[in-house]
Amino acid sequence: MKKSNFAYSMMAVVLGTALMSGSALAASDTTSSAGSKIDSSMKKVDGYMGDSATTAKVKSALVDDKAIKSTDISVKTDNGVVTLSGFVGSQAEAEQAVAVATKVEGVKSVSDKLHTKDSKTQSVGGYAGDAATTTSVKAKLLADDIVPSRMIKVETTDGVVQLSGTVKDQAQSSRAESVAKTVDGVKSVKNDLKVQP
């Protein structure tokens, strides 16, 4: 009888120890999982803060550069890729802005979406012409059965058409560009379409 009581007592101790170990492991897994989530969140915050700091540095560098007279340059940073958009007075100014941004610490690459705009020659007639050109390009894209026209944004400045948005493949991108080039009043086409299958 004493042996069986002893056996039951030992079994209770072994089971109790196993249960306690299991609880500790489960708590450890939960803590580890929570720790991973916190690490992931911190990396996202660091990435965001890094991009914000990079954007601020690029803006400061553009303001400090005497060759860049335009105050109409927008700067966005995503994972170290800086996008410059807006208007500058000349192509040389646009190239200088890209060169300045490229040298800033934290910049992996620069996407140039700057438009050249000579404020002295840009007139109401020119603006009306650009609006008519944009409308014509949109209409031609809408009539084309290959191009997903609803996914494409069209902007025209001094006869230069900028296409942006997403398409399914390179063929659609090329087709949209060639359709835009056929429209009267289009001097050139800047194809910024992204392929997302």
Short mmCIF file of C-alpha atoms in Angstrom, two decimals:
data_model
loop_
_atom_site.label_atom_id
_atom_site.label_comp_id
_atom_site.label_asym_id
_atom_site.label_seq_id
_atom_site.Cartn_x
_atom_site.Cartn_y
_atom_site.Cartn_z
CA MET A 1 0.00 0.00 0.00
CA LYS A 2 2.84 2.35 0.91
CA LYS A 3 4.53 1.63 -2.43
CA SER A 4 1.45 2.59 -4.43
CA ASN A 5 1.02 5.85 -2.45
CA PHE A 6 4.65 6.64 -3.13
CA ALA A 7 4.19 5.84 -6.84
CA TYR A 8 1.12 8.12 -7.00
CA SER A 9 3.04 10.89 -5.25
CA MET A 10 5.97 10.55 -7.68
CA MET A 11 3.60 10.52 -10.66
CA ALA A 12 1.92 13.69 -9.32
CA VAL A 13 5.33 15.39 -8.98
CA VAL A 14 6.38 14.36 -12.52
CA LEU A 15 3.06 15.50 -14.03
CA GLY A 16 3.16 18.77 -12.09
CA THR A 17 6.69 19.44 -13.30
CA ALA A 18 5.70 18.67 -16.89
CA LEU A 19 2.70 20.99 -16.68
CA MET A 20 4.81 23.79 -15.19
CA SER A 21 7.43 23.34 -17.92
CA GLY A 22 4.75 23.44 -20.60
CA SER A 23 3.31 26.65 -19.17
CA ALA A 24 6.75 28.21 -19.05
CA LEU A 25 7.41 27.23 -22.67
CA ALA A 26 4.04 28.60 -23.77
CA ALA A 27 4.78 31.86 -21.94
CA SER A 28 8.21 31.93 -23.55
CA ASP A 29 6.66 31.45 -27.04
CA THR A 30 4.12 34.21 -26.37
CA THR A 31 6.86 36.55 -25.16
CA SER A 32 9.01 35.69 -28.17
CA SER A 33 6.07 36.30 -30.53
CA ALA A 34 5.28 39.64 -28.89
CA GLY A 35 8.97 40.55 -29.05
CA SER A 36 9.07 39.77 -32.78
CA LYS A 37 6.01 41.94 -33.39
CA ILE A 38 7.58 44.81 -31.46
CA ASP A 39 10.85 44.40 -33.42
CA SER A 40 8.89 44.47 -36.70
CA SER A 41 6.98 47.58 -35.64
CA MET A 42 10.19 49.29 -34.58
CA LYS A 43 11.78 48.53 -37.96
CA LYS A 44 8.77 50.10 -39.71
CA VAL A 45 9.02 53.17 -37.49
CA ASP A 46 12.79 53.34 -38.08
CA GLY A 47 12.18 53.07 -41.84
CA TYR A 48 9.55 55.79 -41.72
CA MET A 49 11.72 58.02 -39.54
CA GLY A 50 14.69 57.35 -41.85
CA ASP A 51 12.64 58.30 -44.92
CA SER A 52 11.36 61.45 -43.19
CA ALA A 53 14.90 62.45 -42.25
CA THR A 54 16.11 61.77 -45.81
CA THR A 55 13.27 63.88 -47.24
CA ALA A 56 14.19 66.75 -44.89
CA LYS A 57 17.89 66.51 -45.84
CA VAL A 58 17.08 66.53 -49.57
CA LYS A 59 14.77 69.56 -49.21
CA SER A 60 17.47 71.39 -47.26
CA ALA A 61 20.13 70.56 -49.87
CA LEU A 62 17.85 71.79 -52.69
CA VAL A 63 17.19 75.08 -50.88
CA ASP A 64 20.92 75.57 -50.18
CA ASP A 65 21.93 75.03 -53.84
CA LYS A 66 22.18 78.42 -55.63
CA ALA A 67 21.72 76.85 -59.10
CA ILE A 68 18.23 75.64 -58.16
CA LYS A 69 15.86 78.60 -58.20
CA SER A 70 12.56 76.71 -58.15
CA THR A 71 10.58 76.50 -54.93
CA ASP A 72 8.02 74.23 -56.62
CA ILE A 73 9.84 70.92 -56.09
CA SER A 74 8.10 68.22 -54.08
CA VAL A 75 10.23 65.56 -52.34
CA LYS A 76 8.99 62.14 -51.22
CA THR A 77 11.07 59.24 -49.91
CA ASP A 78 10.08 55.58 -49.78
CA ASN A 79 12.66 53.05 -48.54
CA GLY A 80 15.50 55.38 -49.52
CA VAL A 81 14.13 56.04 -53.04
CA VAL A 82 13.61 59.80 -53.45
CA THR A 83 11.00 61.07 -55.93
CA LEU A 84 11.34 64.66 -57.12
CA SER A 85 8.24 66.15 -58.73
CA GLY A 86 6.98 69.62 -59.59
CA PHE A 87 8.26 72.33 -61.89
CA VAL A 88 11.69 73.83 -62.59
CA GLY A 89 12.78 76.64 -64.90
CA SER A 90 15.04 74.58 -67.16
CA GLN A 91 16.30 71.09 -67.92
CA ALA A 92 19.68 72.06 -66.42
CA GLU A 93 17.92 72.97 -63.16
CA ALA A 94 16.13 69.59 -63.16
CA GLU A 95 19.43 67.75 -63.69
CA GLN A 96 21.07 69.79 -60.90
CA ALA A 97 18.19 68.93 -58.52
CA VAL A 98 18.65 65.21 -59.25
CA ALA A 99 22.45 65.50 -58.79
CA VAL A 100 22.02 67.31 -55.44
CA ALA A 101 19.44 64.77 -54.17
CA THR A 102 21.64 61.82 -55.22
CA LYS A 103 24.51 63.06 -53.01
CA VAL A 104 22.40 63.25 -49.83
CA GLU A 105 23.17 60.62 -47.18
CA GLY A 106 20.52 57.88 -47.04
CA VAL A 107 19.43 58.26 -50.68
CA LYS A 108 19.54 54.95 -52.57
CA SER A 109 18.24 56.34 -55.87
CA VAL A 110 16.35 59.32 -57.32
CA SER A 111 13.22 59.18 -59.48
CA ASP A 112 13.00 62.31 -61.65
CA LYS A 113 9.42 63.42 -62.28
CA LEU A 114 10.26 67.10 -62.67
CA HIS A 115 8.71 69.20 -65.44
CA THR A 116 10.40 72.11 -67.16
CA LYS A 117 8.24 75.20 -67.20
CA ASP A 118 9.30 78.59 -68.46
CA SER A 119 6.97 80.95 -66.60
CA LYS A 120 7.61 83.77 -69.10
CA THR A 121 6.36 81.80 -72.08
CA GLN A 122 3.62 79.80 -70.34
CA SER A 123 0.46 81.62 -71.31
CA VAL A 124 -3.27 81.11 -70.95
CA GLY A 125 -3.29 79.90 -74.55
CA GLY A 126 -0.51 77.43 -73.76
CA TYR A 127 -2.41 76.19 -70.73
CA ALA A 128 -5.60 75.80 -72.79
CA GLY A 129 -3.59 73.95 -75.44
CA ASP A 130 -2.18 71.61 -72.79
CA ALA A 131 -5.68 70.95 -71.42
CA ALA A 132 -6.94 70.16 -74.93
CA THR A 133 -3.95 67.88 -75.52
CA THR A 134 -4.60 66.03 -72.24
CA THR A 135 -8.26 65.56 -73.19
CA SER A 136 -7.30 64.27 -76.66
CA VAL A 137 -4.76 61.80 -75.22
CA LYS A 138 -7.32 60.52 -72.69
CA ALA A 139 -9.91 60.06 -75.43
CA LYS A 140 -7.47 58.12 -77.64
CA LEU A 141 -6.44 55.90 -74.71
CA LEU A 142 -10.10 55.28 -73.88
CA ALA A 143 -10.80 54.23 -77.48
CA ASP A 144 -7.86 51.81 -77.51
CA ASP A 145 -8.81 48.24 -76.56
CA ILE A 146 -5.30 47.24 -75.41
CA VAL A 147 -4.65 50.06 -72.93
CA PRO A 148 -6.33 50.05 -69.46
CA SER A 149 -7.18 53.77 -69.72
CA ARG A 150 -8.83 54.00 -66.30
CA MET A 151 -5.52 53.09 -64.67
CA ILE A 152 -3.55 55.81 -66.49
CA LYS A 153 -3.22 59.44 -65.41
CA VAL A 154 -2.39 61.97 -68.13
CA GLU A 155 -0.82 65.39 -67.52
CA THR A 156 0.47 67.84 -70.14
CA THR A 157 2.90 70.74 -69.63
CA ASP A 158 4.12 72.76 -72.63
CA GLY A 159 3.18 69.90 -74.95
CA VAL A 160 5.07 67.29 -72.89
CA VAL A 161 2.67 64.51 -71.89
CA GLN A 162 3.36 62.58 -68.69
CA LEU A 163 1.73 59.16 -68.32
CA SER A 164 1.58 57.70 -64.82
CA GLY A 165 -0.30 54.86 -63.14
CA THR A 166 -0.15 51.09 -63.53
CA VAL A 167 -0.44 48.63 -66.42
CA LYS A 168 -0.31 44.82 -66.55
CA ASP A 169 2.69 44.44 -68.87
CA GLN A 170 5.34 46.26 -70.91
CA ALA A 171 3.24 45.92 -74.07
CA GLN A 172 0.45 48.04 -72.53
CA SER A 173 3.01 50.63 -71.38
CA SER A 174 4.54 50.87 -74.86
CA ARG A 175 1.11 50.98 -76.50
CA ALA A 176 -0.05 53.84 -74.22
CA GLU A 177 3.10 55.81 -75.06
CA SER A 178 2.72 55.27 -78.81
CA VAL A 179 -0.99 56.24 -78.70
CA ALA A 180 -0.13 59.46 -76.82
CA LYS A 181 2.56 60.35 -79.39
CA THR A 182 0.00 60.27 -82.22
CA VAL A 183 -2.06 63.12 -80.72
CA ASP A 184 -1.67 66.59 -82.28
CA GLY A 185 0.11 69.03 -79.99
CA VAL A 186 2.22 66.39 -78.24
CA LYS A 187 5.91 67.35 -78.36
CA SER A 188 7.12 64.36 -76.34
CA VAL A 189 5.89 61.70 -73.92
CA LYS A 190 7.35 60.98 -70.50
CA ASN A 191 6.33 57.41 -69.70
CA ASP A 192 6.23 56.89 -65.92
CA LEU A 193 3.85 53.91 -66.08
CA LYS A 194 4.61 51.06 -63.67
CA VAL A 195 4.15 47.44 -64.70
CA GLN A 196 2.26 45.49 -62.02
CA PRO A 197 1.09 42.07 -63.28
#
